[in-house]
């Protein structure tokens, strides 16, 4: 193992890490929006949309992410929808994480005691006022641990996008290995970067969980 | 004019008719205690008055707002139900305070959201109400930091903040440790003295004797008999009432 190889390849790897972060960040934002609305549609049992939402969640959770990526990148062009690799990656990752997040949101909203909704309604609030002011703030706290889990998985899953030629962290590692023939060093380096990245995000979310739970402390 | 009028109220869960046609008229400032064995429909009756349960049949009028049972859930009817709820305070057995808000925020929530009161005005009102229920020094406590009795008093203050015409209590002391029951009942008694119209579902017999203008005894979804507390407790006419009282006492 040669230290100079680490020093030489680190700049490229860190640059590729930015692509990993970019993929994860955009996908998380889109996934949160998809997940939230899917959960609301399913809880309110909105006509037609509920069926679509349920099918979406079922299909996404019932198929491998890699297959979803292939369908979007290699399959869709056949019906005239061509996305570049990065967009394909973002679409696949957000649809995937969105389905899992919708289940977390749904469970966490349903986990809030029914008495909270009754108390809000009995005051004369509308359903959406009650949801916004009383139910969602409480369900968010319940959701944070599972959200945190989905975020971790999403960051790791960005590595799958390497198969459609997006030069993110894993793809870059493979490119460097092709030149240096040092798979152990480079892959361990990549692993270390993933680990730092994920530890950073989990620490933030843990802090958020503690903060949002302050009202439960006696 | 009566403040509450219930006509032929029925509620069915599946094949189980929990309320079998209740008629009830309540005058302004009247304090009515509803008693009865569990499953008699007393809580369901109270919850129907606030449309927390949708009645199957009948009519409910509170103040000037009248809503018929079993109507479809269109916008107009939803609004009528909201109007009816706004003038009705509801106190739950399990308090149902908002755990993520402090005591004073719990009380401020209604005025701000329902009446559009400015935050500072709402704070002054809430502070006064919490002081009234003896919790002026607990404004910034979260519900988890309060005892059950204190939580229920905050819940009463929260209902009062909307300046209701009527207060409904669904077994307000049943979830409390015995030593905390008194402080909650005292708050309700004070309100009775001020002339608040109230319906109270409770098992607290002595409290009923003290405070009730009228006691209603319910069983199996019907009003078995009603009268002053003396009439019901000392000279019950019906066997079912006598049986219930002998078990409770």
Tab-separated table of C-alpha atoms in Angstrom:
chain	number	residue	atom	x	y	z
A	1	UNK	CA	0.000	0.000	0.000
A	2	UNK	CA	1.437	3.261	-1.128
A	3	UNK	CA	0.658	6.548	0.559
A	4	UNK	CA	1.354	8.528	-2.589
A	5	UNK	CA	-1.473	6.676	-4.334
A	6	UNK	CA	-3.856	7.875	-1.651
A	7	UNK	CA	-2.618	11.450	-1.944
A	8	UNK	CA	-2.728	11.348	-5.718
A	9	UNK	CA	-6.230	9.911	-5.998
A	10	UNK	CA	-7.847	11.831	-3.151
A	11	UNK	CA	-8.629	15.017	-5.146
A	12	UNK	CA	-10.463	13.030	-7.845
A	13	UNK	CA	-12.315	10.973	-5.256
A	14	UNK	CA	-13.402	14.055	-3.343
A	15	UNK	CA	-14.595	15.672	-6.549
A	16	UNK	CA	-16.621	12.554	-7.285
A	17	UNK	CA	-17.940	12.693	-3.725
A	18	UNK	CA	-19.485	16.059	-4.608
A	19	UNK	CA	-21.455	14.244	-7.321
A	20	UNK	CA	-22.563	11.662	-4.739
A	21	UNK	CA	-23.695	14.450	-2.389
A	22	UNK	CA	-25.436	16.268	-5.231
A	23	UNK	CA	-27.326	13.115	-6.284
A	24	UNK	CA	-28.305	12.369	-2.692
A	25	UNK	CA	-29.285	15.953	-1.842
A	26	UNK	CA	-31.517	16.529	-4.885
A	27	UNK	CA	-33.082	13.080	-4.529
A	28	UNK	CA	-33.774	13.548	-0.811
A	29	UNK	CA	-35.600	16.816	-1.411
A	30	UNK	CA	-37.731	15.361	-4.214
A	31	UNK	CA	-38.294	12.148	-2.238
A	32	UNK	CA	-39.491	14.106	0.801
A	33	UNK	CA	-42.070	15.903	-1.335
A	34	UNK	CA	-43.204	12.698	-3.078
A	35	UNK	CA	-43.253	10.798	0.208
A	36	UNK	CA	-45.247	13.452	2.043
A	37	UNK	CA	-47.964	13.787	-0.580
A	38	UNK	CA	-48.172	10.037	-1.142
A	39	UNK	CA	-48.677	9.558	2.591
A	40	UNK	CA	-51.380	12.245	2.780
A	41	UNK	CA	-53.199	10.817	-0.264
A	42	UNK	CA	-53.186	7.362	1.309
A	43	UNK	CA	-54.297	8.540	4.744
A	44	UNK	CA	-57.140	10.658	3.379
A	45	UNK	CA	-57.977	7.879	0.887
A	46	UNK	CA	-58.352	10.445	-1.904
A	47	UNK	CA	-60.334	8.852	-4.735
A	48	UNK	CA	-58.279	7.469	-7.675
A	49	UNK	CA	-55.046	9.015	-6.325
A	50	UNK	CA	-55.106	6.548	-3.437
A	51	UNK	CA	-55.027	3.623	-5.866
A	52	UNK	CA	-52.180	5.173	-7.825
A	53	UNK	CA	-50.222	5.902	-4.635
A	54	UNK	CA	-50.694	2.387	-3.291
A	55	UNK	CA	-49.594	0.813	-6.579
A	56	UNK	CA	-46.570	3.113	-6.776
A	57	UNK	CA	-45.402	2.197	-3.286
A	58	UNK	CA	-46.000	-1.494	-3.929
A	59	UNK	CA	-44.067	-1.551	-7.230
A	60	UNK	CA	-41.124	0.466	-5.930
A	61	UNK	CA	-40.783	-1.569	-2.759
A	62	UNK	CA	-41.291	-4.813	-4.622
A	63	UNK	CA	-38.535	-4.379	-7.212
A	64	UNK	CA	-34.758	-3.893	-6.921
A	65	UNK	CA	-33.450	-0.353	-7.278
A	66	UNK	CA	-30.943	-1.565	-9.879
A	67	UNK	CA	-33.793	-2.801	-12.067
A	68	UNK	CA	-35.582	0.538	-11.622
A	69	UNK	CA	-32.446	2.383	-12.715
A	70	UNK	CA	-32.112	0.156	-15.805
A	71	UNK	CA	-35.765	0.626	-16.734
A	72	UNK	CA	-35.465	4.405	-16.493
A	73	UNK	CA	-32.098	4.760	-18.241
A	74	UNK	CA	-32.120	1.937	-20.792
A	75	UNK	CA	-35.847	1.177	-21.048
A	76	UNK	CA	-37.602	4.525	-21.306
A	77	UNK	CA	-35.722	5.727	-24.444
A	78	UNK	CA	-37.592	2.951	-26.309
A	79	UNK	CA	-40.836	4.887	-25.752
A	80	UNK	CA	-39.192	8.196	-26.546
A	81	UNK	CA	-38.223	9.330	-23.039
A	82	UNK	CA	-34.452	9.806	-23.002
A	83	UNK	CA	-32.867	11.108	-19.828
A	84	UNK	CA	-29.170	11.748	-19.350
A	85	UNK	CA	-27.446	9.526	-16.771
A	86	UNK	CA	-27.573	12.042	-13.927
A	87	UNK	CA	-31.278	12.818	-14.395
A	88	UNK	CA	-32.054	9.114	-14.669
A	89	UNK	CA	-30.195	8.571	-11.429
A	90	UNK	CA	-32.055	11.354	-9.663
A	91	UNK	CA	-35.443	10.118	-10.929
A	92	UNK	CA	-34.745	6.547	-9.861
A	93	UNK	CA	-33.361	7.489	-6.450
A	94	UNK	CA	-36.149	9.946	-5.615
A	95	UNK	CA	-38.928	7.614	-6.720
A	96	UNK	CA	-37.339	4.847	-4.698
A	97	UNK	CA	-36.728	6.809	-1.509
A	98	UNK	CA	-40.109	8.559	-1.913
A	99	UNK	CA	-41.929	5.251	-1.622
A	100	UNK	CA	-40.094	4.303	1.552
A	101	UNK	CA	-40.500	7.787	3.028
A	102	UNK	CA	-44.231	7.764	2.338
A	103	UNK	CA	-44.511	4.653	4.498
A	104	UNK	CA	-42.532	6.326	7.303
A	105	UNK	CA	-44.677	9.453	7.079
A	106	UNK	CA	-47.873	7.444	6.984
A	107	UNK	CA	-46.927	5.350	9.984
A	108	UNK	CA	-45.793	8.383	11.957
A	109	UNK	CA	-48.962	10.361	11.232
A	110	UNK	CA	-51.116	7.387	12.227
A	111	UNK	CA	-49.004	6.947	15.352
A	112	UNK	CA	-50.159	10.277	16.776
A	113	UNK	CA	-52.908	9.580	19.283
A	114	UNK	CA	-56.388	9.973	17.820
A	115	UNK	CA	-57.306	12.168	20.793
A	116	UNK	CA	-55.103	14.901	19.325
A	117	UNK	CA	-57.230	15.088	16.187
A	118	UNK	CA	-60.424	14.939	18.258
A	119	UNK	CA	-59.266	17.733	20.549
A	120	UNK	CA	-58.376	19.900	17.542
A	121	UNK	CA	-61.640	19.227	15.730
A	122	UNK	CA	-63.703	19.773	18.885
A	123	UNK	CA	-62.251	23.291	19.061
A	124	UNK	CA	-63.611	23.974	15.596
A	125	UNK	CA	-60.418	23.532	13.585
A	126	UNK	CA	-60.658	22.257	10.030
A	127	UNK	CA	-59.047	18.914	9.255
A	128	UNK	CA	-56.131	20.567	7.491
A	129	UNK	CA	-55.571	23.085	10.316
A	130	UNK	CA	-55.445	20.197	12.764
A	131	UNK	CA	-53.051	18.291	10.531
A	132	UNK	CA	-50.743	21.265	10.059
A	133	UNK	CA	-50.722	22.713	13.565
A	134	UNK	CA	-51.137	19.670	15.776
A	135	UNK	CA	-50.599	16.321	14.040
A	136	UNK	CA	-47.649	16.907	11.684
A	137	UNK	CA	-45.324	18.554	14.230
A	138	UNK	CA	-45.783	15.529	16.466
A	139	UNK	CA	-45.488	12.974	13.689
A	140	UNK	CA	-42.276	14.545	12.400
A	141	UNK	CA	-40.610	13.760	15.703
A	142	UNK	CA	-41.800	10.176	15.476
A	143	UNK	CA	-40.614	9.975	11.863
A	144	UNK	CA	-37.055	11.232	12.377
A	145	UNK	CA	-35.424	7.874	13.245
A	146	UNK	CA	-36.906	6.165	10.179
A	147	UNK	CA	-36.203	9.218	8.006
A	148	UNK	CA	-32.646	8.999	9.163
A	149	UNK	CA	-32.555	5.374	8.061
A	150	UNK	CA	-33.918	6.187	4.607
A	151	UNK	CA	-31.366	8.988	4.188
A	152	UNK	CA	-28.531	6.595	4.984
A	153	UNK	CA	-29.800	4.044	2.494
A	154	UNK	CA	-30.240	6.770	-0.127
A	155	UNK	CA	-26.654	7.975	0.234
A	156	UNK	CA	-25.406	4.398	-0.160
A	157	UNK	CA	-27.751	3.736	-3.073
A	158	UNK	CA	-26.179	6.557	-5.070
A	159	UNK	CA	-23.364	4.077	-5.675
A	160	UNK	CA	-25.719	1.981	-7.833
A	161	UNK	CA	-25.974	4.877	-10.268
A	162	UNK	CA	-22.348	4.158	-11.207
A	163	UNK	CA	-23.662	1.410	-13.488
A	164	UNK	CA	-25.186	4.025	-15.802
A	165	UNK	CA	-21.895	5.900	-16.139
A	166	UNK	CA	-22.486	8.667	-13.610
A	167	UNK	CA	-19.065	9.525	-12.251
A	168	UNK	CA	-19.850	9.498	-8.572
A	169	UNK	CA	-17.638	8.171	-5.802
A	170	UNK	CA	-17.763	4.442	-6.655
A	171	UNK	CA	-17.445	4.960	-10.419
A	172	UNK	CA	-14.437	7.237	-9.884
A	173	UNK	CA	-12.834	4.651	-7.603
A	174	UNK	CA	-13.138	2.031	-10.331
A	175	UNK	CA	-11.652	4.421	-12.884
A	176	UNK	CA	-8.671	5.099	-10.638
A	177	UNK	CA	-8.189	1.392	-9.960
A	178	UNK	CA	-8.078	0.748	-13.712
A	179	UNK	CA	-5.011	2.979	-13.849
A	180	UNK	CA	-3.306	2.129	-10.529
A	181	UNK	CA	-4.220	-1.561	-9.978
A	182	UNK	CA	-4.700	-0.837	-6.254
A	183	UNK	CA	-8.269	-2.040	-5.576
A	184	UNK	CA	-7.856	-2.567	-1.831
A	185	UNK	CA	-6.474	0.903	-1.121
A	186	UNK	CA	-8.870	2.768	-3.347
A	187	UNK	CA	-12.040	0.875	-2.387
A	188	UNK	CA	-11.194	1.224	1.304
A	189	UNK	CA	-10.659	4.924	0.702
A	190	UNK	CA	-14.061	5.154	-0.986
A	191	UNK	CA	-15.622	3.229	1.890
A	192	UNK	CA	-14.033	5.642	4.370
A	193	UNK	CA	-15.477	8.623	2.513
A	194	UNK	CA	-18.988	7.058	2.525
A	195	UNK	CA	-18.620	6.380	6.220
A	196	UNK	CA	-17.610	9.963	7.052
A	197	UNK	CA	-20.450	11.298	4.909
A	198	UNK	CA	-23.103	9.118	6.533
A	199	UNK	CA	-21.803	9.671	10.060
A	200	UNK	CA	-22.015	13.403	9.442
A	201	UNK	CA	-25.679	13.234	8.377
A	202	UNK	CA	-26.747	10.835	11.129
A	203	UNK	CA	-25.156	13.089	13.751
A	204	UNK	CA	-27.175	16.036	12.471
A	205	UNK	CA	-30.393	14.015	12.485
A	206	UNK	CA	-29.719	12.630	15.954
A	207	UNK	CA	-29.306	16.195	17.213
A	208	UNK	CA	-32.560	17.149	15.513
A	209	UNK	CA	-34.329	14.231	17.189
A	210	UNK	CA	-33.086	15.253	20.616
A	211	UNK	CA	-34.145	18.845	19.991
A	212	UNK	CA	-37.595	17.929	18.729
A	213	UNK	CA	-38.186	15.672	21.730
A	214	UNK	CA	-37.401	18.265	24.358
A	215	UNK	CA	-41.062	18.617	25.293
A	216	UNK	CA	-41.240	14.983	26.363
A	217	UNK	CA	-38.627	15.432	29.078
A	218	UNK	CA	-40.069	15.694	32.535
B	1	UNK	CA	-85.004	29.615	24.873
B	2	UNK	CA	-83.153	26.435	25.550
B	3	UNK	CA	-79.473	26.423	24.699
B	4	UNK	CA	-79.257	22.775	23.642
B	5	UNK	CA	-81.994	20.809	21.988
B	6	UNK	CA	-81.574	17.192	20.957
B	7	UNK	CA	-84.368	15.451	19.098
B	8	UNK	CA	-84.684	11.711	18.534
B	9	UNK	CA	-80.916	11.158	18.497
B	10	UNK	CA	-79.900	7.684	17.370
B	11	UNK	CA	-76.479	6.156	16.930
B	12	UNK	CA	-75.803	2.682	15.629
B	13	UNK	CA	-72.442	0.920	15.558
B	14	UNK	CA	-72.970	-1.988	13.170
B	15	UNK	CA	-76.087	-3.699	14.492
B	16	UNK	CA	-75.643	-2.292	17.983
B	17	UNK	CA	-77.995	0.608	18.663
B	18	UNK	CA	-76.024	2.596	21.227
B	19	UNK	CA	-78.459	5.521	21.341
B	20	UNK	CA	-82.111	4.666	20.825
B	21	UNK	CA	-83.744	8.009	20.234
B	22	UNK	CA	-82.623	10.518	22.862
B	23	UNK	CA	-84.612	13.728	23.441
B	24	UNK	CA	-82.940	16.326	25.583
B	25	UNK	CA	-83.444	20.020	26.230
B	26	UNK	CA	-81.019	22.030	28.298
B	27	UNK	CA	-81.618	25.553	29.540
B	28	UNK	CA	-79.069	28.318	29.847
B	29	UNK	CA	-76.871	27.999	32.956
B	30	UNK	CA	-78.217	24.541	33.665
B	31	UNK	CA	-75.749	21.958	34.979
B	32	UNK	CA	-76.692	18.450	33.918
B	33	UNK	CA	-74.907	15.333	35.138
B	34	UNK	CA	-75.302	12.149	33.122
B	35	UNK	CA	-74.729	8.856	34.923
B	36	UNK	CA	-75.106	5.262	33.949
B	37	UNK	CA	-73.277	1.956	33.663
B	38	UNK	CA	-70.537	1.547	31.082
B	39	UNK	CA	-71.998	0.893	27.668
B	40	UNK	CA	-75.120	2.881	28.499
B	41	UNK	CA	-74.338	5.356	25.713
B	42	UNK	CA	-73.627	8.394	27.867
B	43	UNK	CA	-70.228	9.111	26.359
B	44	UNK	CA	-71.560	8.461	22.864
B	45	UNK	CA	-74.352	10.968	23.497
B	46	UNK	CA	-71.828	13.595	24.546
B	47	UNK	CA	-69.561	12.856	21.590
B	48	UNK	CA	-72.515	13.063	19.209
B	49	UNK	CA	-73.305	16.543	20.534
B	50	UNK	CA	-69.914	17.617	19.199
B	51	UNK	CA	-70.093	15.381	16.102
B	52	UNK	CA	-66.992	13.511	17.225
B	53	UNK	CA	-69.346	10.625	16.521
B	54	UNK	CA	-71.605	11.108	13.539
B	55	UNK	CA	-75.154	10.349	14.747
B	56	UNK	CA	-77.264	8.014	12.631
B	57	UNK	CA	-80.508	9.891	13.039
B	58	UNK	CA	-81.923	12.941	14.769
B	59	UNK	CA	-81.256	16.646	15.149
B	60	UNK	CA	-78.910	18.593	17.360
B	61	UNK	CA	-79.186	22.297	18.026
B	62	UNK	CA	-76.702	24.218	20.138
B	63	UNK	CA	-77.273	27.962	20.366
B	64	UNK	CA	-78.412	29.020	16.926
B	65	UNK	CA	-76.646	26.236	15.052
B	66	UNK	CA	-78.733	23.247	14.115
B	67	UNK	CA	-77.290	20.200	12.379
B	68	UNK	CA	-79.224	17.157	11.233
B	69	UNK	CA	-77.743	13.700	11.582
B	70	UNK	CA	-76.642	11.504	8.734
B	71	UNK	CA	-76.273	14.313	6.234
B	72	UNK	CA	-73.635	14.074	3.547
B	73	UNK	CA	-70.215	15.537	4.218
B	74	UNK	CA	-70.454	18.529	1.946
B	75	UNK	CA	-68.685	21.787	2.605
B	76	UNK	CA	-71.756	23.576	3.956
B	77	UNK	CA	-72.512	20.897	6.530
B	78	UNK	CA	-68.855	20.647	7.590
B	79	UNK	CA	-68.908	24.377	8.209
B	80	UNK	CA	-72.104	24.105	10.273
B	81	UNK	CA	-70.502	21.393	12.390
B	82	UNK	CA	-67.433	23.582	12.895
B	83	UNK	CA	-69.612	26.517	13.986
B	84	UNK	CA	-71.394	24.269	16.446
B	85	UNK	CA	-68.067	23.035	17.822
B	86	UNK	CA	-66.701	26.558	18.191
B	87	UNK	CA	-69.367	27.439	20.749
B	88	UNK	CA	-68.973	24.113	22.572
B	89	UNK	CA	-66.061	23.311	24.862
B	90	UNK	CA	-65.232	19.614	25.093
B	91	UNK	CA	-63.163	18.162	27.925
B	92	UNK	CA	-61.825	14.635	27.440
B	93	UNK	CA	-61.175	11.882	29.932
B	94	UNK	CA	-57.588	11.653	28.680
B	95	UNK	CA	-57.062	15.465	28.572
B	96	UNK	CA	-55.662	15.395	25.012
B	97	UNK	CA	-53.459	18.393	25.567
B	98	UNK	CA	-51.088	19.151	22.708
B	99	UNK	CA	-47.839	17.659	24.055
B	100	UNK	CA	-45.547	19.733	21.845
B	101	UNK	CA	-46.957	23.003	23.182
B	102	UNK	CA	-46.581	24.552	26.624
B	103	UNK	CA	-49.607	25.056	28.881
B	104	UNK	CA	-50.061	28.646	27.749
B	105	UNK	CA	-49.556	27.733	24.077
B	106	UNK	CA	-52.242	25.076	24.437
B	107	UNK	CA	-54.667	27.695	25.658
B	108	UNK	CA	-53.595	30.264	23.039
B	109	UNK	CA	-54.038	27.859	20.126
B	110	UNK	CA	-57.829	28.141	19.885
B	111	UNK	CA	-58.138	31.926	19.980
B	112	UNK	CA	-55.310	32.316	17.447
B	113	UNK	CA	-56.486	29.687	14.967
B	114	UNK	CA	-60.261	29.831	15.419
B	115	UNK	CA	-60.904	33.470	16.311
B	116	UNK	CA	-57.872	35.003	14.610
B	117	UNK	CA	-56.839	36.696	17.857
B	118	UNK	CA	-53.436	38.418	17.811
B	119	UNK	CA	-50.710	36.448	19.582
B	120	UNK	CA	-50.151	39.024	22.311
B	121	UNK	CA	-53.865	39.330	23.073
B	122	UNK	CA	-54.177	35.539	23.102
B	123	UNK	CA	-51.293	35.357	25.564
B	124	UNK	CA	-52.990	37.792	27.948
B	125	UNK	CA	-56.264	35.855	27.713
B	126	UNK	CA	-54.511	32.512	28.206
B	127	UNK	CA	-52.564	33.771	31.189
B	128	UNK	CA	-55.781	34.993	32.805
B	129	UNK	CA	-57.537	31.660	32.200
B	130	UNK	CA	-54.623	29.625	33.550
B	131	UNK	CA	-54.613	31.851	36.629
B	132	UNK	CA	-58.338	31.255	36.981
B	133	UNK	CA	-57.829	27.464	37.072
B	134	UNK	CA	-54.981	27.952	39.558
B	135	UNK	CA	-52.095	27.394	37.165
B	136	UNK	CA	-50.835	30.923	36.625
B	137	UNK	CA	-47.362	29.764	37.659
B	138	UNK	CA	-47.286	26.801	35.258
B	139	UNK	CA	-47.677	28.698	31.963
B	140	UNK	CA	-44.407	27.568	30.426
B	141	UNK	CA	-44.584	23.917	31.483
B	142	UNK	CA	-45.104	21.206	28.897
B	143	UNK	CA	-47.989	18.800	29.563
B	144	UNK	CA	-45.507	16.017	30.366
B	145	UNK	CA	-44.232	18.163	33.245
B	146	UNK	CA	-47.689	18.554	34.805
B	147	UNK	CA	-49.735	16.205	36.990
B	148	UNK	CA	-52.952	14.720	35.615
B	149	UNK	CA	-55.068	17.145	37.605
B	150	UNK	CA	-53.047	20.085	36.328
B	151	UNK	CA	-53.283	18.809	32.758
B	152	UNK	CA	-57.060	18.531	33.004
B	153	UNK	CA	-57.280	22.061	34.365
B	154	UNK	CA	-55.192	23.309	31.425
B	155	UNK	CA	-57.587	21.419	29.141
B	156	UNK	CA	-60.543	23.207	30.731
B	157	UNK	CA	-58.781	26.557	30.308
B	158	UNK	CA	-58.102	25.641	26.677
B	159	UNK	CA	-61.825	25.088	26.098
B	160	UNK	CA	-62.781	28.266	27.957
B	161	UNK	CA	-60.427	30.287	25.757
B	162	UNK	CA	-62.938	29.997	22.918
B	163	UNK	CA	-65.585	31.574	25.136
B	164	UNK	CA	-68.016	28.676	24.687
B	165	UNK	CA	-71.766	28.800	25.359
B	166	UNK	CA	-71.704	25.228	26.612
B	167	UNK	CA	-69.099	22.969	28.207
B	168	UNK	CA	-69.208	19.189	27.751
B	169	UNK	CA	-67.177	16.933	30.045
B	170	UNK	CA	-66.591	13.278	29.196
B	171	UNK	CA	-65.615	11.610	32.493
B	172	UNK	CA	-63.172	14.423	33.296
B	173	UNK	CA	-61.779	12.798	36.448
B	174	UNK	CA	-61.815	9.103	35.532
B	175	UNK	CA	-58.155	9.066	34.478
B	176	UNK	CA	-56.968	10.863	37.612
B	177	UNK	CA	-55.421	9.610	40.818
B	178	UNK	CA	-57.961	9.995	43.660
B	179	UNK	CA	-56.089	12.852	45.341
B	180	UNK	CA	-56.172	14.902	42.122
B	181	UNK	CA	-59.916	14.579	41.463
B	182	UNK	CA	-60.888	17.370	43.846
B	183	UNK	CA	-58.899	20.149	42.211
B	184	UNK	CA	-60.550	19.455	38.838
B	185	UNK	CA	-64.050	19.208	40.308
B	186	UNK	CA	-63.467	22.501	42.131
B	187	UNK	CA	-62.763	24.245	38.820
B	188	UNK	CA	-65.975	22.810	37.342
B	189	UNK	CA	-67.932	23.896	40.442
B	190	UNK	CA	-66.595	27.431	40.108
B	191	UNK	CA	-67.769	27.502	36.511
B	192	UNK	CA	-71.210	26.282	37.581
B	193	UNK	CA	-71.417	29.133	40.043
B	194	UNK	CA	-70.575	31.583	37.274
B	195	UNK	CA	-73.547	30.313	35.311
B	196	UNK	CA	-71.810	28.207	32.658
B	197	UNK	CA	-74.119	25.727	30.930
B	198	UNK	CA	-72.567	22.291	31.346
B	199	UNK	CA	-73.181	18.630	30.657
B	200	UNK	CA	-70.987	16.348	32.709
B	201	UNK	CA	-70.654	12.604	32.308
B	202	UNK	CA	-69.194	11.364	35.574
B	203	UNK	CA	-69.276	8.685	38.252
B	204	UNK	CA	-68.604	11.190	41.037
B	205	UNK	CA	-71.836	10.922	42.976
B	206	UNK	CA	-71.046	13.500	45.675
B	207	UNK	CA	-69.991	15.978	43.070
B	208	UNK	CA	-73.271	15.381	41.205
B	209	UNK	CA	-75.228	16.013	44.424
B	210	UNK	CA	-73.323	19.258	44.916
B	211	UNK	CA	-73.418	20.763	41.522
B	212	UNK	CA	-76.138	19.228	39.352
B	213	UNK	CA	-79.411	21.029	38.637
B	214	UNK	CA	-80.530	17.847	36.976
B	215	UNK	CA	-79.263	14.275	36.991
B	216	UNK	CA	-79.953	12.020	34.033
B	217	UNK	CA	-79.672	8.276	34.414
B	218	UNK	CA	-79.014	6.400	31.173
B	219	UNK	CA	-78.969	2.689	30.440
B	220	UNK	CA	-78.829	0.719	27.198
B	221	UNK	CA	-79.109	3.778	24.997
B	222	UNK	CA	-82.150	5.392	26.592
B	223	UNK	CA	-82.764	7.962	29.312
B	224	UNK	CA	-84.233	5.807	32.089
B	225	UNK	CA	-85.116	8.689	34.354
B	226	UNK	CA	-84.114	12.220	35.209
B	227	UNK	CA	-84.705	14.737	37.961
B	228	UNK	CA	-82.967	16.717	40.677
B	229	UNK	CA	-80.138	14.943	42.468
B	230	UNK	CA	-82.436	14.309	45.469
B	231	UNK	CA	-85.062	12.694	43.276
B	232	UNK	CA	-82.554	10.447	41.550
B	233	UNK	CA	-80.282	9.569	44.466
B	234	UNK	CA	-82.824	9.419	47.320
B	235	UNK	CA	-86.010	8.368	45.578
B	236	UNK	CA	-85.210	6.629	42.316
B	237	UNK	CA	-88.397	5.431	40.616
B	238	UNK	CA	-86.890	2.900	38.278
B	239	UNK	CA	-85.431	-0.476	39.262
B	240	UNK	CA	-82.493	-0.036	36.943
B	241	UNK	CA	-81.529	3.251	38.595
B	242	UNK	CA	-81.824	1.688	42.056
B	243	UNK	CA	-79.689	-1.254	40.992
B	244	UNK	CA	-76.984	1.012	39.569
B	245	UNK	CA	-76.926	3.252	42.633
B	246	UNK	CA	-76.632	0.292	44.993
B	247	UNK	CA	-73.585	-0.910	43.096
B	248	UNK	CA	-71.903	2.486	42.910
B	249	UNK	CA	-72.487	3.498	46.516
